[in-house]
Amino acid sequence: MKTPKDSAIEMREMVMPHHANPQNTVFGGTVMSWIDIAAAMVAARHCNRPVVTAHISDIDFIAPVKIGYHVHILASMNYVGRSSMVVGVKVVAENPMTGERRTTTKAYLTFVALDDMGKPVEVPGLIVESDDEKRRFANAQERSKAKKRLKSKLK
Ligand SMILES: CC(C)(COP(=O)(O)OP(=O)(O)OC[C@H]1O[C@@H](n2cnc3c(N)ncnc32)[C@H](O)[C@@H]1OP(=O)(O)O)[C@@H](O)C(=O)NCCC(=O)NCCS
């Protein structure tokens, strides 16, 4: 059993001109790539196995990020099933001239741990202690149930 703190990470990037879209703010695909990498690192740290991205849900781009801003990508384990793991990611942009920060993107990613044959394998359980950890765990369960309901409705 592990806690979210055992695998949580914070990754930092600076938005460079080659990261920009035609509006001269950060390209969404670049942010998605940073999110996927950060979340995969959390999943691998939790299970100490190779992991693959199975699903990305509820990715919200809340505000644009300017070139030159610093980006903090905060990722932590929210929920664990048998072989699947849900990682929550929050992206916070910082204006380095003022120190002002705001949340610009949020997303939830499901990873599956693989055994040596590339098949899903059981992962360690998750101990949730703080109110925030318990809320994230319950929200991830609810999101998973909602996804299953929608999938069967849209068949
Ligand atoms: C992810 C993958 C390994 C699942 O394989 P599978 O044979 O469908 O596995 P199972 O049906 O046994 O499901 C295994 C677990 O994954 C979960 N899962 C599988 N697909 C999922 C999806 N789309 N969304 C959420 N969870 C998913 C299952 O609920 C199950 O969870 P549990 O073990 O915690 O109960 C397989 O679909 C795959 O290899 N996908 C491609 C991954 C990839 O290339 N990603 C991009 C690059 S990293």
PDB file of C-alpha atoms and ligand atoms in Angstrom:
ATOM      1  CA  MET A   1       0.000   0.000   0.000  1.00  0.00           C
ATOM      2  CA  LYS A   2       1.214   3.522  -0.807  1.00  0.00           C
ATOM      3  CA  THR A   3      -0.013   7.065  -0.173  1.00  0.00           C
ATOM      4  CA  PRO A   4      -0.456   9.782  -2.844  1.00  0.00           C
ATOM      5  CA  LYS A   5       2.562  11.582  -1.314  1.00  0.00           C
ATOM      6  CA  ASP A   6       4.795   8.576  -2.114  1.00  0.00           C
ATOM      7  CA  SER A   7       4.430   9.132  -5.867  1.00  0.00           C
ATOM      8  CA  ALA A   8       3.386  12.812  -6.300  1.00  0.00           C
ATOM      9  CA  ILE A   9       5.584  14.998  -8.494  1.00  0.00           C
ATOM     10  CA  GLU A  10       5.909  18.607  -9.611  1.00  0.00           C
ATOM     11  CA  MET A  11       7.410  19.249 -13.043  1.00  0.00           C
ATOM     12  CA  ARG A  12       8.376  22.719 -14.291  1.00  0.00           C
ATOM     13  CA  GLU A  13       8.635  24.130 -17.797  1.00  0.00           C
ATOM     14  CA  MET A  14       9.113  27.596 -19.294  1.00  0.00           C
ATOM     15  CA  VAL A  15       6.879  28.455 -22.258  1.00  0.00           C
ATOM     16  CA  MET A  16       9.228  29.091 -25.196  1.00  0.00           C
ATOM     17  CA  PRO A  17       8.330  30.516 -28.634  1.00  0.00           C
ATOM     18  CA  HIS A  18       8.428  26.991 -30.162  1.00  0.00           C
ATOM     19  CA  HIS A  19       5.647  25.939 -27.710  1.00  0.00           C
ATOM     20  CA  ALA A  20       3.251  28.619 -29.017  1.00  0.00           C
ATOM     21  CA  ASN A  21       0.083  28.452 -31.117  1.00  0.00           C
ATOM     22  CA  PRO A  22      -0.858  31.106 -33.736  1.00  0.00           C
ATOM     23  CA  GLN A  23      -2.278  33.264 -30.881  1.00  0.00           C
ATOM     24  CA  ASN A  24       1.182  33.365 -29.274  1.00  0.00           C
ATOM     25  CA  THR A  25       0.054  31.465 -26.208  1.00  0.00           C
ATOM     26  CA  VAL A  26       0.977  27.902 -25.300  1.00  0.00           C
ATOM     27  CA  PHE A  27      -0.226  25.194 -27.735  1.00  0.00           C
ATOM     28  CA  GLY A  28      -2.744  22.841 -26.077  1.00  0.00           C
ATOM     29  CA  GLY A  29      -1.014  19.743 -27.484  1.00  0.00           C
ATOM     30  CA  THR A  30       2.218  20.748 -25.757  1.00  0.00           C
ATOM     31  CA  VAL A  31       0.414  21.114 -22.427  1.00  0.00           C
ATOM     32  CA  MET A  32      -1.247  17.706 -22.990  1.00  0.00           C
ATOM     33  CA  SER A  33       2.161  16.144 -23.598  1.00  0.00           C
ATOM     34  CA  TRP A  34       3.554  17.662 -20.364  1.00  0.00           C
ATOM     35  CA  ILE A  35       0.470  16.412 -18.486  1.00  0.00           C
ATOM     36  CA  ASP A  36       0.803  12.870 -19.918  1.00  0.00           C
ATOM     37  CA  ILE A  37       4.502  12.691 -18.999  1.00  0.00           C
ATOM     38  CA  ALA A  38       3.994  13.999 -15.448  1.00  0.00           C
ATOM     39  CA  ALA A  39       1.052  11.639 -14.845  1.00  0.00           C
ATOM     40  CA  ALA A  40       2.948   8.635 -16.280  1.00  0.00           C
ATOM     41  CA  MET A  41       5.828   9.362 -13.875  1.00  0.00           C
ATOM     42  CA  VAL A  42       3.396   9.324 -10.934  1.00  0.00           C
ATOM     43  CA  ALA A  43       1.825   6.045 -12.090  1.00  0.00           C
ATOM     44  CA  ALA A  44       5.218   4.364 -12.579  1.00  0.00           C
ATOM     45  CA  ARG A  45       6.386   5.610  -9.146  1.00  0.00           C
ATOM     46  CA  HIS A  46       3.253   4.138  -7.547  1.00  0.00           C
ATOM     47  CA  CYS A  47       3.499   0.652  -9.052  1.00  0.00           C
ATOM     48  CA  ASN A  48       7.201   0.398 -10.038  1.00  0.00           C
ATOM     49  CA  ARG A  49       6.093  -1.191 -13.320  1.00  0.00           C
ATOM     50  CA  PRO A  50       5.872  -0.035 -16.947  1.00  0.00           C
ATOM     51  CA  VAL A  51       2.571   1.834 -17.492  1.00  0.00           C
ATOM     52  CA  VAL A  52       0.486   2.896 -20.486  1.00  0.00           C
ATOM     53  CA  THR A  53      -2.092   5.670 -20.795  1.00  0.00           C
ATOM     54  CA  ALA A  54      -5.546   4.087 -21.190  1.00  0.00           C
ATOM     55  CA  HIS A  55      -7.822   7.113 -20.861  1.00  0.00           C
ATOM     56  CA  ILE A  56      -7.798  10.874 -20.409  1.00  0.00           C
ATOM     57  CA  SER A  57     -10.902  12.534 -19.004  1.00  0.00           C
ATOM     58  CA  ASP A  58     -12.166  15.978 -18.144  1.00  0.00           C
ATOM     59  CA  ILE A  59      -9.281  17.935 -19.600  1.00  0.00           C
ATOM     60  CA  ASP A  60     -10.175  21.593 -19.117  1.00  0.00           C
ATOM     61  CA  PHE A  61      -8.168  24.466 -20.545  1.00  0.00           C
ATOM     62  CA  ILE A  62      -9.187  27.255 -18.179  1.00  0.00           C
ATOM     63  CA  ALA A  63      -6.894  30.101 -19.261  1.00  0.00           C
ATOM     64  CA  PRO A  64      -4.188  30.738 -21.902  1.00  0.00           C
ATOM     65  CA  VAL A  65      -0.514  30.888 -20.921  1.00  0.00           C
ATOM     66  CA  LYS A  66       1.853  33.485 -22.363  1.00  0.00           C
ATOM     67  CA  ILE A  67       5.334  32.886 -23.772  1.00  0.00           C
ATOM     68  CA  GLY A  68       7.925  33.383 -21.006  1.00  0.00           C
ATOM     69  CA  TYR A  69       5.607  32.241 -18.228  1.00  0.00           C
ATOM     70  CA  HIS A  70       6.678  29.399 -15.939  1.00  0.00           C
ATOM     71  CA  VAL A  71       4.423  26.352 -15.844  1.00  0.00           C
ATOM     72  CA  HIS A  72       4.113  24.086 -12.792  1.00  0.00           C
ATOM     73  CA  ILE A  73       2.622  20.662 -13.520  1.00  0.00           C
ATOM     74  CA  LEU A  74       1.409  19.083 -10.260  1.00  0.00           C
ATOM     75  CA  ALA A  75       0.436  15.414 -10.495  1.00  0.00           C
ATOM     76  CA  SER A  76      -0.738  12.960  -7.832  1.00  0.00           C
ATOM     77  CA  MET A  77      -2.403   9.564  -7.540  1.00  0.00           C
ATOM     78  CA  ASN A  78      -6.155   9.939  -6.983  1.00  0.00           C
ATOM     79  CA  TYR A  79      -7.478   6.404  -7.231  1.00  0.00           C
ATOM     80  CA  VAL A  80      -6.303   2.829  -7.740  1.00  0.00           C
ATOM     81  CA  GLY A  81      -8.256  -0.158  -9.079  1.00  0.00           C
ATOM     82  CA  ARG A  82      -6.791  -3.631  -9.668  1.00  0.00           C
ATOM     83  CA  SER A  83      -4.366  -2.789 -12.481  1.00  0.00           C
ATOM     84  CA  SER A  84      -5.559   0.746 -13.271  1.00  0.00           C
ATOM     85  CA  MET A  85      -4.563   4.025 -11.637  1.00  0.00           C
ATOM     86  CA  VAL A  86      -6.137   7.473 -11.948  1.00  0.00           C
ATOM     87  CA  VAL A  87      -3.756  10.435 -11.724  1.00  0.00           C
ATOM     88  CA  GLY A  88      -5.011  13.996 -11.289  1.00  0.00           C
ATOM     89  CA  VAL A  89      -2.987  16.801 -12.851  1.00  0.00           C
ATOM     90  CA  LYS A  90      -3.204  20.539 -12.238  1.00  0.00           C
ATOM     91  CA  VAL A  91      -1.244  23.026 -14.344  1.00  0.00           C
ATOM     92  CA  VAL A  92      -0.441  26.358 -12.710  1.00  0.00           C
ATOM     93  CA  ALA A  93       1.068  29.215 -14.767  1.00  0.00           C
ATOM     94  CA  GLU A  94       3.279  31.792 -13.061  1.00  0.00           C
ATOM     95  CA  ASN A  95       4.194  35.251 -14.332  1.00  0.00           C
ATOM     96  CA  PRO A  96       7.909  35.340 -13.374  1.00  0.00           C
ATOM     97  CA  MET A  97       7.902  39.168 -13.319  1.00  0.00           C
ATOM     98  CA  THR A  98       5.200  39.404 -10.625  1.00  0.00           C
ATOM     99  CA  GLY A  99       4.990  35.926  -9.085  1.00  0.00           C
ATOM    100  CA  GLU A 100       1.235  35.918  -9.826  1.00  0.00           C
ATOM    101  CA  ARG A 101      -0.094  32.355 -10.325  1.00  0.00           C
ATOM    102  CA  ARG A 102      -3.285  30.869 -11.711  1.00  0.00           C
ATOM    103  CA  THR A 103      -4.561  27.391 -12.522  1.00  0.00           C
ATOM    104  CA  THR A 104      -4.760  27.037 -16.307  1.00  0.00           C
ATOM    105  CA  THR A 105      -5.449  23.334 -17.004  1.00  0.00           C
ATOM    106  CA  LYS A 106      -6.799  20.305 -15.125  1.00  0.00           C
ATOM    107  CA  ALA A 107      -7.013  16.689 -16.271  1.00  0.00           C
ATOM    108  CA  TYR A 108      -7.487  13.122 -15.030  1.00  0.00           C
ATOM    109  CA  LEU A 109      -5.569  10.257 -16.656  1.00  0.00           C
ATOM    110  CA  THR A 110      -5.991   6.505 -16.278  1.00  0.00           C
ATOM    111  CA  PHE A 111      -2.884   4.336 -16.566  1.00  0.00           C
ATOM    112  CA  VAL A 112      -2.635   0.554 -16.609  1.00  0.00           C
ATOM    113  CA  ALA A 113       0.378  -1.283 -15.175  1.00  0.00           C
ATOM    114  CA  LEU A 114       1.847  -4.042 -17.345  1.00  0.00           C
ATOM    115  CA  ASP A 115       3.617  -7.278 -16.437  1.00  0.00           C
ATOM    116  CA  ASP A 116       6.626  -8.670 -18.305  1.00  0.00           C
ATOM    117  CA  MET A 117       4.286 -10.080 -20.984  1.00  0.00           C
ATOM    118  CA  GLY A 118       2.618  -6.670 -21.530  1.00  0.00           C
ATOM    119  CA  LYS A 119      -0.590  -7.775 -19.720  1.00  0.00           C
ATOM    120  CA  PRO A 120      -2.389  -5.755 -17.015  1.00  0.00           C
ATOM    121  CA  VAL A 121      -1.005  -6.566 -13.558  1.00  0.00           C
ATOM    122  CA  GLU A 122      -2.191  -5.776 -10.028  1.00  0.00           C
ATOM    123  CA  VAL A 123      -0.853  -2.566  -8.462  1.00  0.00           C
ATOM    124  CA  PRO A 124      -0.368  -1.597  -4.787  1.00  0.00           C
ATOM    125  CA  GLY A 125      -3.421  -0.144  -3.049  1.00  0.00           C
ATOM    126  CA  LEU A 126      -3.786   3.537  -2.202  1.00  0.00           C
ATOM    127  CA  ILE A 127      -4.043   4.855   1.359  1.00  0.00           C
ATOM    128  CA  VAL A 128      -5.955   8.144   1.386  1.00  0.00           C
ATOM    129  CA  GLU A 129      -5.658  10.158   4.594  1.00  0.00           C
ATOM    130  CA  SER A 130      -6.310  13.892   4.175  1.00  0.00           C
ATOM    131  CA  ASP A 131      -9.709  15.381   3.297  1.00  0.00           C
ATOM    132  CA  ASP A 132      -8.366  16.404  -0.138  1.00  0.00           C
ATOM    133  CA  GLU A 133      -7.075  12.863  -0.820  1.00  0.00           C
ATOM    134  CA  LYS A 134     -10.437  11.374   0.210  1.00  0.00           C
ATOM    135  CA  ARG A 135     -12.345  13.887  -1.976  1.00  0.00           C
ATOM    136  CA  ARG A 136     -10.118  13.110  -5.009  1.00  0.00           C
ATOM    137  CA  PHE A 137     -10.570   9.350  -4.460  1.00  0.00           C
ATOM    138  CA  ALA A 138     -14.389   9.679  -4.261  1.00  0.00           C
ATOM    139  CA  ASN A 139     -14.473  11.992  -7.307  1.00  0.00           C
ATOM    140  CA  ALA A 140     -12.393   9.535  -9.365  1.00  0.00           C
ATOM    141  CA  GLN A 141     -14.802   6.689  -8.450  1.00  0.00           C
ATOM    142  CA  GLU A 142     -17.755   8.861  -9.449  1.00  0.00           C
ATOM    143  CA  ARG A 143     -16.108   9.840 -12.767  1.00  0.00           C
ATOM    144  CA  SER A 144     -15.416   6.168 -13.528  1.00  0.00           C
ATOM    145  CA  LYS A 145     -19.052   5.185 -12.790  1.00  0.00           C
ATOM    146  CA  ALA A 146     -20.335   8.083 -14.939  1.00  0.00           C
ATOM    147  CA  LYS A 147     -18.077   6.965 -17.810  1.00  0.00           C
ATOM    148  CA  LYS A 148     -19.426   3.385 -17.608  1.00  0.00           C
ATOM    149  CA  ARG A 149     -23.043   4.673 -17.519  1.00  0.00           C
ATOM    150  CA  LEU A 150     -22.477   6.899 -20.574  1.00  0.00           C
ATOM    151  CA  LYS A 151     -20.667   4.114 -22.467  1.00  0.00           C
ATOM    152  CA  SER A 152     -23.550   1.674 -22.015  1.00  0.00           C
ATOM    153  CA  LYS A 153     -26.104   4.396 -22.913  1.00  0.00           C
ATOM    154  CA  LEU A 154     -24.292   5.316 -26.158  1.00  0.00           C
ATOM    155  CA  LYS A 155     -23.852   1.700 -27.387  1.00  0.00           C
TER     156      LYS A 155
HETATM  157  C1  LIG B   1      -4.698  -0.193 -21.542  1.00  0.00           C
HETATM  158  C2  LIG B   1      -4.666  -1.656 -22.017  1.00  0.00           C
HETATM  159  C3  LIG B   1      -3.360  -2.308 -21.559  1.00  0.00           C
HETATM  160  C4  LIG B   1      -5.846  -2.370 -21.331  1.00  0.00           C
HETATM  161  O1  LIG B   1      -5.844  -3.688 -21.783  1.00  0.00           O
HETATM  162  P1  LIG B   1      -7.139  -4.613 -21.654  1.00  0.00           P
HETATM  163  O2  LIG B   1      -6.810  -5.932 -22.193  1.00  0.00           O
HETATM  164  O3  LIG B   1      -8.323  -3.861 -22.164  1.00  0.00           O
HETATM  165  O4  LIG B   1      -7.217  -4.754 -20.098  1.00  0.00           O
HETATM  166  P2  LIG B   1      -8.466  -5.082 -19.186  1.00  0.00           P
HETATM  167  O5  LIG B   1      -9.769  -5.069 -19.896  1.00  0.00           O
HETATM  168  O6  LIG B   1      -8.070  -6.290 -18.404  1.00  0.00           O
HETATM  169  O7  LIG B   1      -8.454  -3.814 -18.214  1.00  0.00           O
HETATM  170  C5  LIG B   1      -7.380  -3.615 -17.328  1.00  0.00           C
HETATM  171  C6  LIG B   1      -7.699  -2.404 -16.474  1.00  0.00           C
HETATM  172  O8  LIG B   1      -7.653  -1.239 -17.274  1.00  0.00           O
HETATM  173  C7  LIG B   1      -8.876  -0.529 -17.173  1.00  0.00           C
HETATM  174  N1  LIG B   1      -9.121   0.071 -18.473  1.00  0.00           N
HETATM  175  C8  LIG B   1      -8.914  -0.476 -19.680  1.00  0.00           C
HETATM  176  N2  LIG B   1      -9.235   0.403 -20.647  1.00  0.00           N
HETATM  177  C9  LIG B   1      -9.655   1.524 -20.017  1.00  0.00           C
HETATM  178  C10 LIG B   1     -10.133   2.786 -20.463  1.00  0.00           C
HETATM  179  N3  LIG B   1     -10.236   3.088 -21.748  1.00  0.00           N
HETATM  180  N4  LIG B   1     -10.462   3.703 -19.545  1.00  0.00           N
HETATM  181  C11 LIG B   1     -10.337   3.453 -18.221  1.00  0.00           C
HETATM  182  N5  LIG B   1      -9.880   2.272 -17.727  1.00  0.00           N
HETATM  183  C12 LIG B   1      -9.558   1.329 -18.622  1.00  0.00           C
HETATM  184  C13 LIG B   1      -9.918  -1.583 -16.793  1.00  0.00           C
HETATM  185  O9  LIG B   1     -11.033  -1.006 -16.160  1.00  0.00           O
HETATM  186  C14 LIG B   1      -9.103  -2.446 -15.843  1.00  0.00           C
HETATM  187  O10 LIG B   1      -9.020  -1.789 -14.592  1.00  0.00           O
HETATM  188  P3  LIG B   1      -8.788  -2.623 -13.231  1.00  0.00           P
HETATM  189  O11 LIG B   1      -7.747  -3.683 -13.482  1.00  0.00           O
HETATM  190  O12 LIG B   1      -8.281  -1.604 -12.257  1.00  0.00           O
HETATM  191  O13 LIG B   1     -10.101  -3.203 -12.835  1.00  0.00           O
HETATM  192  C15 LIG B   1      -4.808  -1.773 -23.560  1.00  0.00           C
HETATM  193  O14 LIG B   1      -6.086  -1.281 -23.938  1.00  0.00           O
HETATM  194  C16 LIG B   1      -3.735  -1.016 -24.305  1.00  0.00           C
HETATM  195  O15 LIG B   1      -2.609  -1.490 -24.438  1.00  0.00           O
HETATM  196  N6  LIG B   1      -4.055   0.200 -24.822  1.00  0.00           N
HETATM  197  C17 LIG B   1      -3.094   1.016 -25.528  1.00  0.00           C
HETATM  198  C18 LIG B   1      -2.251   1.820 -24.558  1.00  0.00           C
HETATM  199  C19 LIG B   1      -1.383   2.811 -25.275  1.00  0.00           C
HETATM  200  O16 LIG B   1      -0.792   2.487 -26.278  1.00  0.00           O
HETATM  201  N7  LIG B   1      -1.334   4.065 -24.752  1.00  0.00           N
HETATM  202  C20 LIG B   1      -0.655   5.149 -25.394  1.00  0.00           C
HETATM  203  C21 LIG B   1       0.805   5.148 -25.197  1.00  0.00           C
HETATM  204  S1  LIG B   1       1.352   5.010 -23.527  1.00  0.00           S
END
